[in-house]
Coordinates of C-alpha atoms in Angstrom, one line a residue:
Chain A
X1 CA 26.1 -11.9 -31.8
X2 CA 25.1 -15.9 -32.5
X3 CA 27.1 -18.3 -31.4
X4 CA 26.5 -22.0 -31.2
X5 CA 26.2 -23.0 -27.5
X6 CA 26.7 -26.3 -28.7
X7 CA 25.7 -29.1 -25.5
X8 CA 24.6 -25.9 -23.0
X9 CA 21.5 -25.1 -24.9
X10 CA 19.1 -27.5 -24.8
X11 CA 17.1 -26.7 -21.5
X12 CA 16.6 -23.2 -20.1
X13 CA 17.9 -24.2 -16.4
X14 CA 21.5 -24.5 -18.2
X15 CA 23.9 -22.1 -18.0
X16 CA 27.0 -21.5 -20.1
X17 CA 30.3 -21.7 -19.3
X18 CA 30.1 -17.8 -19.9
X19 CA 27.5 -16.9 -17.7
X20 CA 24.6 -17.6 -20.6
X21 CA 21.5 -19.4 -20.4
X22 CA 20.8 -19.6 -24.4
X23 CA 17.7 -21.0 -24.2
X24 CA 16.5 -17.0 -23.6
X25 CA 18.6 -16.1 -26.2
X26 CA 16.8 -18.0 -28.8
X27 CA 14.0 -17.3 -27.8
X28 CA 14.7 -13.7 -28.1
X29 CA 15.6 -14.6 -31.8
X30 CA 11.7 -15.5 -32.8
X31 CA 11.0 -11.7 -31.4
X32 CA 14.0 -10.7 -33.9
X33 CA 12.1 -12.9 -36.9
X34 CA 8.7 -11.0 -36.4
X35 CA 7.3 -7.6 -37.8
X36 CA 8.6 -4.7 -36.5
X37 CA 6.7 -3.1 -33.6
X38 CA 7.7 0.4 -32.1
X39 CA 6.1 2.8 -29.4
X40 CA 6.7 6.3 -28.5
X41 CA 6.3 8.8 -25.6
X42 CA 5.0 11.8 -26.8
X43 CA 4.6 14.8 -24.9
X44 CA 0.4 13.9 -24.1
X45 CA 0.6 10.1 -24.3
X46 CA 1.6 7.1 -26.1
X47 CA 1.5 5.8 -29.9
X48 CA 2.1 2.5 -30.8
X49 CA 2.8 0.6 -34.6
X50 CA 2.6 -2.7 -36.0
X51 CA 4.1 -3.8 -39.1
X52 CA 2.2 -6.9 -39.3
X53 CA 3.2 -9.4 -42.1
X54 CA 0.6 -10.5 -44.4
X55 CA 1.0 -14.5 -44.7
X56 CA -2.1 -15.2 -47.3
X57 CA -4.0 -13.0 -49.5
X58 CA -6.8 -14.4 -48.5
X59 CA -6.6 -13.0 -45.0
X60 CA -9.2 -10.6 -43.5
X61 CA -7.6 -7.2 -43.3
X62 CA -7.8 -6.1 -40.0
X63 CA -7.7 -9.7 -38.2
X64 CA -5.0 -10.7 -36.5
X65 CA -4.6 -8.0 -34.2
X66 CA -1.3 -7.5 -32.9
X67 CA -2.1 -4.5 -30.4
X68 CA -4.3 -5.1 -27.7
X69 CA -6.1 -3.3 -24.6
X70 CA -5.0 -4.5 -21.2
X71 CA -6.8 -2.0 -19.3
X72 CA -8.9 1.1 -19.8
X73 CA -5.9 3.1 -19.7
X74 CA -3.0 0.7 -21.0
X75 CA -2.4 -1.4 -24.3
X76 CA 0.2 -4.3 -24.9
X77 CA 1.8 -4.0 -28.7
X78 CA 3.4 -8.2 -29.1
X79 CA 5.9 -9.4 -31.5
X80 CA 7.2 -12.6 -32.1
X81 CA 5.0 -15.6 -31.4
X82 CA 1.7 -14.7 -31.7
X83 CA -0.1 -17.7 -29.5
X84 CA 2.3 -16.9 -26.9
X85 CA 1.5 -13.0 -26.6
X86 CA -2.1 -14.0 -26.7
X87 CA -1.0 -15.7 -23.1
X88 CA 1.0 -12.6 -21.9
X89 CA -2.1 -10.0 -22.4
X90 CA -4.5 -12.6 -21.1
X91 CA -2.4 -12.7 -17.8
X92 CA -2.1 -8.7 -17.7
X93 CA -5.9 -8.4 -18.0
X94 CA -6.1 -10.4 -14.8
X95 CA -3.7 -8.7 -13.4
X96 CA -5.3 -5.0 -13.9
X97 CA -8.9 -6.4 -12.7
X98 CA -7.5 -8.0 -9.8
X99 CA -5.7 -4.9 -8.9
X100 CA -8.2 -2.7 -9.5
X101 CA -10.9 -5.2 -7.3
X102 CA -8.4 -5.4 -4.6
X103 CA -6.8 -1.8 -4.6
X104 CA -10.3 0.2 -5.8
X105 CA -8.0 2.4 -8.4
X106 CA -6.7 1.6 -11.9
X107 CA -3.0 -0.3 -12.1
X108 CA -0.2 2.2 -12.0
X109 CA 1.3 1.5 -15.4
X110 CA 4.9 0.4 -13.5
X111 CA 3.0 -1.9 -11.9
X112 CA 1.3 -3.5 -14.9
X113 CA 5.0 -3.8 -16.2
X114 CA 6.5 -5.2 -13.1
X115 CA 4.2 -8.0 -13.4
X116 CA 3.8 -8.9 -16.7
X117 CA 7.8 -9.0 -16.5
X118 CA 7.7 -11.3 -13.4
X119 CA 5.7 -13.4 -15.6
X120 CA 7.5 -13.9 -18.8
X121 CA 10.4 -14.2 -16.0
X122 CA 8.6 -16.8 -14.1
X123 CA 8.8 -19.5 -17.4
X124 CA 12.5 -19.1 -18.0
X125 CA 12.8 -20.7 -14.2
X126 CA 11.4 -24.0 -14.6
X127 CA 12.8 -27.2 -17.0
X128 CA 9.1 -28.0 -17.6
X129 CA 8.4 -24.5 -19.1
X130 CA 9.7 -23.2 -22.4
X131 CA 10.3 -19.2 -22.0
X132 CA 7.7 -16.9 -23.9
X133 CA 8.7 -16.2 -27.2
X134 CA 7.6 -12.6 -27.6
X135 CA 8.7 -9.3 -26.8
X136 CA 5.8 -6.7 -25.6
X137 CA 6.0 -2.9 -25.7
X138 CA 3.1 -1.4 -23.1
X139 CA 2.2 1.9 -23.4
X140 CA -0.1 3.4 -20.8
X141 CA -1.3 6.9 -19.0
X142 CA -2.2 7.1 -15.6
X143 CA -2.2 9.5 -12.8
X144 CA 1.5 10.1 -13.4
X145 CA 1.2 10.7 -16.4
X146 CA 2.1 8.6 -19.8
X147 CA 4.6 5.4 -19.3
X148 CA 6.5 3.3 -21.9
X149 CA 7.6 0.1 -20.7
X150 CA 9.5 -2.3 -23.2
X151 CA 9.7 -6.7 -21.6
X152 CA 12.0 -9.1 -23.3
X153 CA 11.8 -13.2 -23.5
X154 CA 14.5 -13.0 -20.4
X155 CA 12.0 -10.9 -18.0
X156 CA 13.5 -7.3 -18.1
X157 CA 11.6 -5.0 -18.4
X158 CA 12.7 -0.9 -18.5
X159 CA 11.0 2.6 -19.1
X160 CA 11.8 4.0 -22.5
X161 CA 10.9 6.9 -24.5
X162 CA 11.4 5.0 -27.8
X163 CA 11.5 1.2 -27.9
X164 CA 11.5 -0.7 -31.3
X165 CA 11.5 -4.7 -31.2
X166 CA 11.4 -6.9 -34.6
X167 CA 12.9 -7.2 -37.4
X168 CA 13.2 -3.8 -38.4
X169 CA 14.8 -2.7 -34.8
X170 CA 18.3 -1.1 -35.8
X171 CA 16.8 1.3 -38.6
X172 CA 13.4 2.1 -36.1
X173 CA 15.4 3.0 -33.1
X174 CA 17.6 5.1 -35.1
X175 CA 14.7 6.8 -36.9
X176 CA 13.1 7.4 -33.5
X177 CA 16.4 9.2 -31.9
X178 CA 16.1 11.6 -34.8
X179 CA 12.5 12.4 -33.6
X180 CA 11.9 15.5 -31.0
X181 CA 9.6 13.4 -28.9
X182 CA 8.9 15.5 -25.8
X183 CA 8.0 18.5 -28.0
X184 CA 5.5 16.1 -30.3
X185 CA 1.6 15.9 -29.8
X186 CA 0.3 12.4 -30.7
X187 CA -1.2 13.2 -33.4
X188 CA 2.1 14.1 -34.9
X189 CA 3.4 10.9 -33.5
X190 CA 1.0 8.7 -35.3
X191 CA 2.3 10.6 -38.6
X192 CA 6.1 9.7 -37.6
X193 CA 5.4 6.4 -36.2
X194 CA 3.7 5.1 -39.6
X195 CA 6.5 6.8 -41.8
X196 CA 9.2 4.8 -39.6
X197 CA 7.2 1.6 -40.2
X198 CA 7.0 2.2 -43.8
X199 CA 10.3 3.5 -43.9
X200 CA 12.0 0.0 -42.8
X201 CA 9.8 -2.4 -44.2
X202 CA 12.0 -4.3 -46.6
X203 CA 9.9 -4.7 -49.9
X204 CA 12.6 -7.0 -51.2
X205 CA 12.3 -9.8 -48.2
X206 CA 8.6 -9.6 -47.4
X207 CA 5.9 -9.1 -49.4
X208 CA 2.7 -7.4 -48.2
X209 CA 2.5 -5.8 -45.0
X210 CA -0.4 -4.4 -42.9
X211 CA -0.5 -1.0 -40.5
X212 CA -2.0 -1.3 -37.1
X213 CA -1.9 1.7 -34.8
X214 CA -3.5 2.4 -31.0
X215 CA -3.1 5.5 -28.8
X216 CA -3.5 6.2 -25.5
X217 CA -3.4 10.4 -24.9
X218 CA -5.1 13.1 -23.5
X219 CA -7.3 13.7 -27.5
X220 CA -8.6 9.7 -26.7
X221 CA -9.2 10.8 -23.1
X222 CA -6.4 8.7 -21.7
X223 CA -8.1 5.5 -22.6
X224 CA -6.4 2.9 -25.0
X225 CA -7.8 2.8 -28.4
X226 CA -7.4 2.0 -32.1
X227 CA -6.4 5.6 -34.3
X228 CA -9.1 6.4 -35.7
X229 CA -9.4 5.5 -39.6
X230 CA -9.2 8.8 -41.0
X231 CA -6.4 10.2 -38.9
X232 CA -4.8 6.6 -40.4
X233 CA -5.4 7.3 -43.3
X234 CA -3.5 10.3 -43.3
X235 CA -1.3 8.8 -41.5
X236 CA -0.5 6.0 -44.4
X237 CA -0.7 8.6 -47.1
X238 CA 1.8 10.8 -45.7
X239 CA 4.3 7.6 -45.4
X240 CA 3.8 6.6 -49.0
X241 CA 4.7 10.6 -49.8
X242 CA 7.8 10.7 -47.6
X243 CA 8.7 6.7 -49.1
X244 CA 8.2 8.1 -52.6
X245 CA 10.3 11.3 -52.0
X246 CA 13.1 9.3 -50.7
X247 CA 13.1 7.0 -54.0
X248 CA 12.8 9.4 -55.7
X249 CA 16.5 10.9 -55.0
Chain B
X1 CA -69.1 -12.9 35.1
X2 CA -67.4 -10.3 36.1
X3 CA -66.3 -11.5 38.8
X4 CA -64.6 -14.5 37.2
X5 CA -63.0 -12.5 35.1
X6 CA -61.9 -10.5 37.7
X7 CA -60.6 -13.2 39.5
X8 CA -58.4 -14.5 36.5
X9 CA -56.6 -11.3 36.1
X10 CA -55.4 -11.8 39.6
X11 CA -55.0 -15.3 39.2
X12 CA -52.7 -14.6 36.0
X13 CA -50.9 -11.2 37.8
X14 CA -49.9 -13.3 40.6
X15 CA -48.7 -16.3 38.0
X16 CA -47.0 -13.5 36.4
X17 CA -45.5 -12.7 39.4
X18 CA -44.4 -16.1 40.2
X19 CA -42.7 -16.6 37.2
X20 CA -40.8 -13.4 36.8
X21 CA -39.2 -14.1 40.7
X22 CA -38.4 -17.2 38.9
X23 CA -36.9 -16.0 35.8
X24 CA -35.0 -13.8 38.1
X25 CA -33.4 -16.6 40.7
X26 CA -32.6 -18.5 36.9
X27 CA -30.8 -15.6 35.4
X28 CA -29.2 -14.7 39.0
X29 CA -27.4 -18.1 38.4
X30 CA -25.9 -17.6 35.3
X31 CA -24.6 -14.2 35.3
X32 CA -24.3 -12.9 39.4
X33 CA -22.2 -10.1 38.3
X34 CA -25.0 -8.6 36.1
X35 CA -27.7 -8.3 39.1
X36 CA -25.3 -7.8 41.7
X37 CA -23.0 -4.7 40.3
X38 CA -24.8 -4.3 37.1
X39 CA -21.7 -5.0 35.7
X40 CA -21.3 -7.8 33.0
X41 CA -17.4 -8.4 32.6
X42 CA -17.8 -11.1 30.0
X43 CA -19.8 -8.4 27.8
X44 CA -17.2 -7.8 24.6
X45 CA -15.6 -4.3 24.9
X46 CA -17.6 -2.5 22.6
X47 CA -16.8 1.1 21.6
X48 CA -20.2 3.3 22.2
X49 CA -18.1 6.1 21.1
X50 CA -18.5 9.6 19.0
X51 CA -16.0 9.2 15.5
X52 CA -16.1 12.7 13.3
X53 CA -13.8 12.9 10.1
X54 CA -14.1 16.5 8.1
X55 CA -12.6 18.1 5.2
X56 CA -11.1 21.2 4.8
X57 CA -9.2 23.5 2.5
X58 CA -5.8 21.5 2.4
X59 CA -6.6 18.6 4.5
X60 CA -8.7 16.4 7.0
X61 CA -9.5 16.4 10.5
X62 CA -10.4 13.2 12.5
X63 CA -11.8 13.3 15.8
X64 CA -12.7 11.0 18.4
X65 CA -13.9 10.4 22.0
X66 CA -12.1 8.4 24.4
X67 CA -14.3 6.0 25.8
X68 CA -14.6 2.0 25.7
X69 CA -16.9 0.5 27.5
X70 CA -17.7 -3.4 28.7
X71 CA -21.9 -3.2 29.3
X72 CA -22.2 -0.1 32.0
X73 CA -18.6 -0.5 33.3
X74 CA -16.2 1.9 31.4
X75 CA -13.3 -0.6 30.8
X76 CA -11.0 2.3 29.5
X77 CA -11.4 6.2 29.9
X78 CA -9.0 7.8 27.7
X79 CA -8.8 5.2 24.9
X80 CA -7.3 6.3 21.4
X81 CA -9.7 5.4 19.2
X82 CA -7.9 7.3 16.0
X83 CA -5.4 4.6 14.8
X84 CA -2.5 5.1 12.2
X85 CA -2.7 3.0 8.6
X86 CA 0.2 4.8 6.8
X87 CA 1.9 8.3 7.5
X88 CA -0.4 9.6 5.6
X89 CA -3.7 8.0 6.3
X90 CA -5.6 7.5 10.2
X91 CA -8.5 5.8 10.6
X92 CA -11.5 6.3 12.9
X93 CA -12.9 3.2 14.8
X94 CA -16.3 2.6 16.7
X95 CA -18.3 -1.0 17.4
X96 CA -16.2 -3.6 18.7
X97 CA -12.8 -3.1 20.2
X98 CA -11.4 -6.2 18.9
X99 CA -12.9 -6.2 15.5
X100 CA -11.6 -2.7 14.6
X101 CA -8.4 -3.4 16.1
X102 CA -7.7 -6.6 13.9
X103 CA -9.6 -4.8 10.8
X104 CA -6.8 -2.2 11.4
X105 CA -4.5 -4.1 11.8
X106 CA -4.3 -6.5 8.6
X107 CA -5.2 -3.3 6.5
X108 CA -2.4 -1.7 7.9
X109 CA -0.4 -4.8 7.3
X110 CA -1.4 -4.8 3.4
X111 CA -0.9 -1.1 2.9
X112 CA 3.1 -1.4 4.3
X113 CA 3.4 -4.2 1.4
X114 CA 1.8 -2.2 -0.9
X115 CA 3.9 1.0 -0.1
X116 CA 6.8 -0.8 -0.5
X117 CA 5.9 -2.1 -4.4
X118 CA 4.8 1.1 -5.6
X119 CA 7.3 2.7 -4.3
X120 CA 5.5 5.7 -2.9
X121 CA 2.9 6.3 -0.2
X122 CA -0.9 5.0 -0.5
X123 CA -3.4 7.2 -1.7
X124 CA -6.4 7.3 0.9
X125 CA -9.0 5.6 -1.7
X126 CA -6.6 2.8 -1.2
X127 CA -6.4 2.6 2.2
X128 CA -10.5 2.7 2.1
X129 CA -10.6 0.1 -0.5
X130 CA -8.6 -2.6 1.6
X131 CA -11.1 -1.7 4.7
X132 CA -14.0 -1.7 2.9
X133 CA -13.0 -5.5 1.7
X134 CA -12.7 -7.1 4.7
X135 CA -15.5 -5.3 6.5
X136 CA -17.9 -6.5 3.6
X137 CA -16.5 -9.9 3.0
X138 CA -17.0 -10.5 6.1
X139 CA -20.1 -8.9 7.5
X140 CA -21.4 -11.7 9.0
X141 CA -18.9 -11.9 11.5
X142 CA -17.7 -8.3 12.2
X143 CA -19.3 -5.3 13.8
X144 CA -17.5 -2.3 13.6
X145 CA -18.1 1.2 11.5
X146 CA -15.0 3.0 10.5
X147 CA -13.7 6.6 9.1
X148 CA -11.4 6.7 6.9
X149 CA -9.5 9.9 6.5
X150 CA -5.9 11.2 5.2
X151 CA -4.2 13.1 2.6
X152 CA -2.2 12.0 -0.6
X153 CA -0.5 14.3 -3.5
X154 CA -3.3 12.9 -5.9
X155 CA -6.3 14.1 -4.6
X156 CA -5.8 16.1 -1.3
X157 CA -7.5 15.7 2.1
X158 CA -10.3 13.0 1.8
X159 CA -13.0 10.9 3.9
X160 CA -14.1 7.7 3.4
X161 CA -16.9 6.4 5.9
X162 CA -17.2 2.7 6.0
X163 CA -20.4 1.9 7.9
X164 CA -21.6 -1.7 9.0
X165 CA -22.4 -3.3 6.1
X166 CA -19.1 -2.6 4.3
X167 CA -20.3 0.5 2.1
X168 CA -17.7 2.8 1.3
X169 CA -19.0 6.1 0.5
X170 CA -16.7 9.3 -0.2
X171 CA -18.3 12.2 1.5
X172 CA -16.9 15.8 2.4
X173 CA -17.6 14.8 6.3
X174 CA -18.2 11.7 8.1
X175 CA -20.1 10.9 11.3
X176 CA -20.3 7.1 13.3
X177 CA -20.8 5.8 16.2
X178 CA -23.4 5.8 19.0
X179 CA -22.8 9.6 19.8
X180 CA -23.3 10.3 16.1
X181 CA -27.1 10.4 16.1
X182 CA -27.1 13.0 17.8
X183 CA -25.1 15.2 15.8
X184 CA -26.9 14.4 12.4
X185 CA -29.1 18.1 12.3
X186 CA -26.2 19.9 14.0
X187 CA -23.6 19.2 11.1
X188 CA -26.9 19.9 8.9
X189 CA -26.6 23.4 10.4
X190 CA -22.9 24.1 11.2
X191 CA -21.5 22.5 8.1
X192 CA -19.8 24.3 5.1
X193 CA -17.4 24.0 2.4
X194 CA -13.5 25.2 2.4
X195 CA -13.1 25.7 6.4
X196 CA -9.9 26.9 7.4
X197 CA -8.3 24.0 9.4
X198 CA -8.5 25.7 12.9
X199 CA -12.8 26.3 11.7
X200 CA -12.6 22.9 10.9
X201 CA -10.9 21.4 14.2
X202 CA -13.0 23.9 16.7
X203 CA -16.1 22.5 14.7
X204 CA -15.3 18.8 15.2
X205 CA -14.0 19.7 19.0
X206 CA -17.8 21.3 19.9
X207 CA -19.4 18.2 17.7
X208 CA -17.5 15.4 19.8
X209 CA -17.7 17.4 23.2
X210 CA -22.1 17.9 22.3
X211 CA -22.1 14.3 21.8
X212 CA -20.6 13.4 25.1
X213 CA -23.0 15.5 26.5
X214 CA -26.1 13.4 25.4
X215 CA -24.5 10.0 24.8
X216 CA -23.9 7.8 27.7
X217 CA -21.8 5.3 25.6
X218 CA -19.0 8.4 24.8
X219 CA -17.1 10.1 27.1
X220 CA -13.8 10.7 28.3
X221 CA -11.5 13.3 26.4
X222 CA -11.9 14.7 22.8
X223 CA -8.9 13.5 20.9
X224 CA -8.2 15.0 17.0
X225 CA -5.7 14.4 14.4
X226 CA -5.4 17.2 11.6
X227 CA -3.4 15.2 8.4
X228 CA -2.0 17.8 5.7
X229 CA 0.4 18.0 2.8
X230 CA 2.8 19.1 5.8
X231 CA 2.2 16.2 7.9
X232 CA 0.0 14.6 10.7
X233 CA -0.4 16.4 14.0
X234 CA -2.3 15.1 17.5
X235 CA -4.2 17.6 19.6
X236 CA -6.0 16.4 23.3
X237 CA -9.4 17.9 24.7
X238 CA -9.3 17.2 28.4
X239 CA -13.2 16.4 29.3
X240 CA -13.0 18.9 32.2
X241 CA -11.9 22.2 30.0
X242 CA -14.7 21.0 27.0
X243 CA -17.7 24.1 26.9
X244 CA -20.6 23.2 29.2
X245 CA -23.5 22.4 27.3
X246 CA -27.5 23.1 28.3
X247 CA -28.3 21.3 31.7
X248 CA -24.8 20.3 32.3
X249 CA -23.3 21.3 35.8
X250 CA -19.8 21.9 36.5
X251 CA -17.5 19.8 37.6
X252 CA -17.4 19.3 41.2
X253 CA -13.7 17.7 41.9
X254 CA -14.3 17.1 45.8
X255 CA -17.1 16.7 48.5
X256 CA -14.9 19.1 50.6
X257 CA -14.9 21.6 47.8
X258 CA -18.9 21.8 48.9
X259 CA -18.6 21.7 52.3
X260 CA -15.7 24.8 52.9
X261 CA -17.4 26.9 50.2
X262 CA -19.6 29.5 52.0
X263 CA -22.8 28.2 51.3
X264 CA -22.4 24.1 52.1
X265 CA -25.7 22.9 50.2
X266 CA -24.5 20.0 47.4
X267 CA -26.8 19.8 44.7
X268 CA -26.8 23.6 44.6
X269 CA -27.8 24.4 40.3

């Protein structure tokens, strides 16, 4: 769906001649050009995955974190431009303290995602502002229960069941339609998740790749945390199985 | 010796004397209405009042007396002193008139906005919160002690009291006001959990109406408001129908009542 908006695309307060404003859609582009990232709603919270790209060998595994806690009860997966999701989650932080100061509860999860969207929207308004270049999925569980919320570089932001951003996005979502999600514990989600991040890493393109997992469910007390190792391990093992059975035919 | 000392005291009674005639003719020139009527109309309206908020098994009931008074006058007799936040959430207000009214009024202000974003009503804690705020951050300036009460889907019928200082403290029933010191051993005694709501409105009726009977600063009518999962309902106590406590006399409507009754003596116990 490129096309060159050749003379219309060089400041983000331009529109196109057909109701564009491509600035948004490139920046939409870097989120395409990153690891994959998926979340799903299972049927007692949320799991969340990150295929994160290994640049250099000599990288720390397990720096570089790609998922992180917004609240006690919510997490923000990023992809796309790192420095500029580290902005995003900073702002949603200060958004769930200030809520909860003002307001004496925990942010409603819809909230949360109606703000950080107004945000990301808020930078695609101004000449003197480039728009973010990262697409977040936030996963969180509150008193109605758990919420999936998916925000693109343009400031939308909708409720999902499944949501994949990345590079991998056409093969995760369709992976994720095959699952039965509202019948699925997490701990059967984290299985499925890491198998559909395995699944569409492309070996050929990119080299190494690292898993990072968080839930937020009723087993982690509906607080946002890392999987725990061993249940990633498994987690990891049983992808490799299912990737070597599929080679294998 | 003695003497002297004898004479001083005199000497320092009638000084004493002197100067509390004078600190009378000063005072008389500042404020005539106070000596005169014993009435000081530039005294803020202040609220003596009786506020009650209770739990019970499916909801709260608030209750209030009716009277605001300006120093000794009574300024207004049949005041509402339970005021509406949201539909789902009434607050109790005692101290100063004005304070409580413009504390209720910006929290009521906030809540409608933040109704509107969430998209569904305000849960009580909420509502509490946003009170609590104001009546902390700015404590200096305020005096007013208010009871929060109401009922949302989340967690039921619940009561916030939000004393002077700007505490907020959840508790299953709330007393305030001037009348309330009076009622602190009785709600000791008459207290329990899981009241039906007609237990809990008849015990908040014969708190209000025992405070009125010892408080000078309450008065008036008893004035409820029971909020459920079905909704908010009002209920009015005239003062004349309330039981008649020990020592209390009834009402006597007219002097002529006394004198064509059979046996003309007033002050007949």
């Amino acid at each position: 769906m490129s096309s060159i908006g050749t003379g219309y695309d060089l400041s983000v307060t331009t529109f196109s001649p057909d109701g564009r404003v491509f600035q948004i859609e490139y920046a939409a582009k870097a989120v395409d050009n990153s690891g994959t990232v998926i979340g799903i709603k299972c049927k007692d919270g949320i799991v969340m995955g990150v295929e994160k790209l290994i640049a250099s060998k000599m990288m720390l595994s397990g720096s570089n974190r790609r998922i992180h806690s917004v609240h006690r009860h919510s997490g923000m997966a990023v992809a796309g431009l790192a420095a500029d999701g580290r902005q995003i989650v900073a702002r949603a932080k200060s958004e769930a303290t200030n809520y909860q100061s003002v307001y004496g509860e925990p942010i409603p999860v819809k909230e949360l995602a109606e703000r950080v969207a107004s945000y990301v929207h808020l930078c695609t308004l101004y000449w003197w502002l480039r728009p973010f270049g990262c697409g977040i999925i936030l996963g969180g569980y509150d008193r109605d229960g758990p919420q999936l919320y998916m925000v693109e570089p343009s400031g939308i932001s909708s409720r999902y069941f499944g949501a994949a951003i990345g590079k991998g996005k056409q093969a995760a979502k369709t992976e994720i339609e095959k699952l039965k999600l509202s019948e699925m514990t997490c701990r059967e989600g984290v299985i499925e998740v890491a198998k559909i991040i395995y699944k569409v890493h492309d070996e050929a393109k990119d080299k190494a790749f690292e898993l990072e997992m968080s839930w937020v469910c009723d087993e982690s007390k509906q607080q946002h945390q890392k999987v725990p190792d061993d249940l990633l391990e498994e987690a990891k093992a049983a992808a490799r199985t299912a990737l070597e059975e599929m080679d294998a035919d | 010796m003695k003497t002297e000392r004898k004479l001083e005291k005199q000497a320092r009674t009638v000084r004493s004397g002197y100067l509390y005639i004078l600190s009378l003719a000063l005072s008389a020139s500042r404020d005539t209405a106070k000596m005169d009527l014993n009435m000081d109309s530039n005294a803020p309206h202040s609220m003596g009042t009786t506020i009650i908020g209770v739990t019970y098994n499916g909801g709260v009931v608030l209750g209030a007396d009716s009277r605001t008074s300006t120093g000794m006058y009574v300024a207004n007799r049949a005041s509402d002193k339970i005021t509406q936040l949201t539909d789902n959430v009434y607050v109790c207000r005692s101290g100063s008139a004005a304070d409580s009214q413009v504390v209720s009024d910006y929290v009521r202000y906030f809540l409608h906005q933040h109704t509107i974003q969430l998209g569904q009503p305000a849960t009580v804690k909420v509502a509490a919160n946003l009170i609590r705020l104001l009546s902390y951050n700015n404590k200096n300036m305020l005096e007013t002690g208010l009871i929060v009460g109401g009922w949302d889907k989340y967690e039921g019928g619940k009561i916030f009291g939000i004393p002077l200082g700007g505490t907020l403290i959840e508790q299953p029933f709330a007393i305030g006001g001037s009348g309330s010191s009076y009622l602190y051993g009785f709600f000791d005694q008459a207290w329990k959990e899981g009241m039906t709501k007609d237990e809990a409105e008849q015990l908040v009726v014969k708190a209000v109406s025992l405070a009125i009977a010892r408080d000078g600063a309450s008065g008036g009518v008893v004035r409820t408001v029971v909020i459920n999962s079905e909704g908010v309902t009002r209920n009015f106590y005239p003062g004349d129908k309330l039981q008649l406590w020990h020592e209390e006399l009834e009402p006597q409507n007219s002097l002529l009542d006394i004198l064509n009754s059979p046996t003309p003596e007033p002050m007949n116990i």
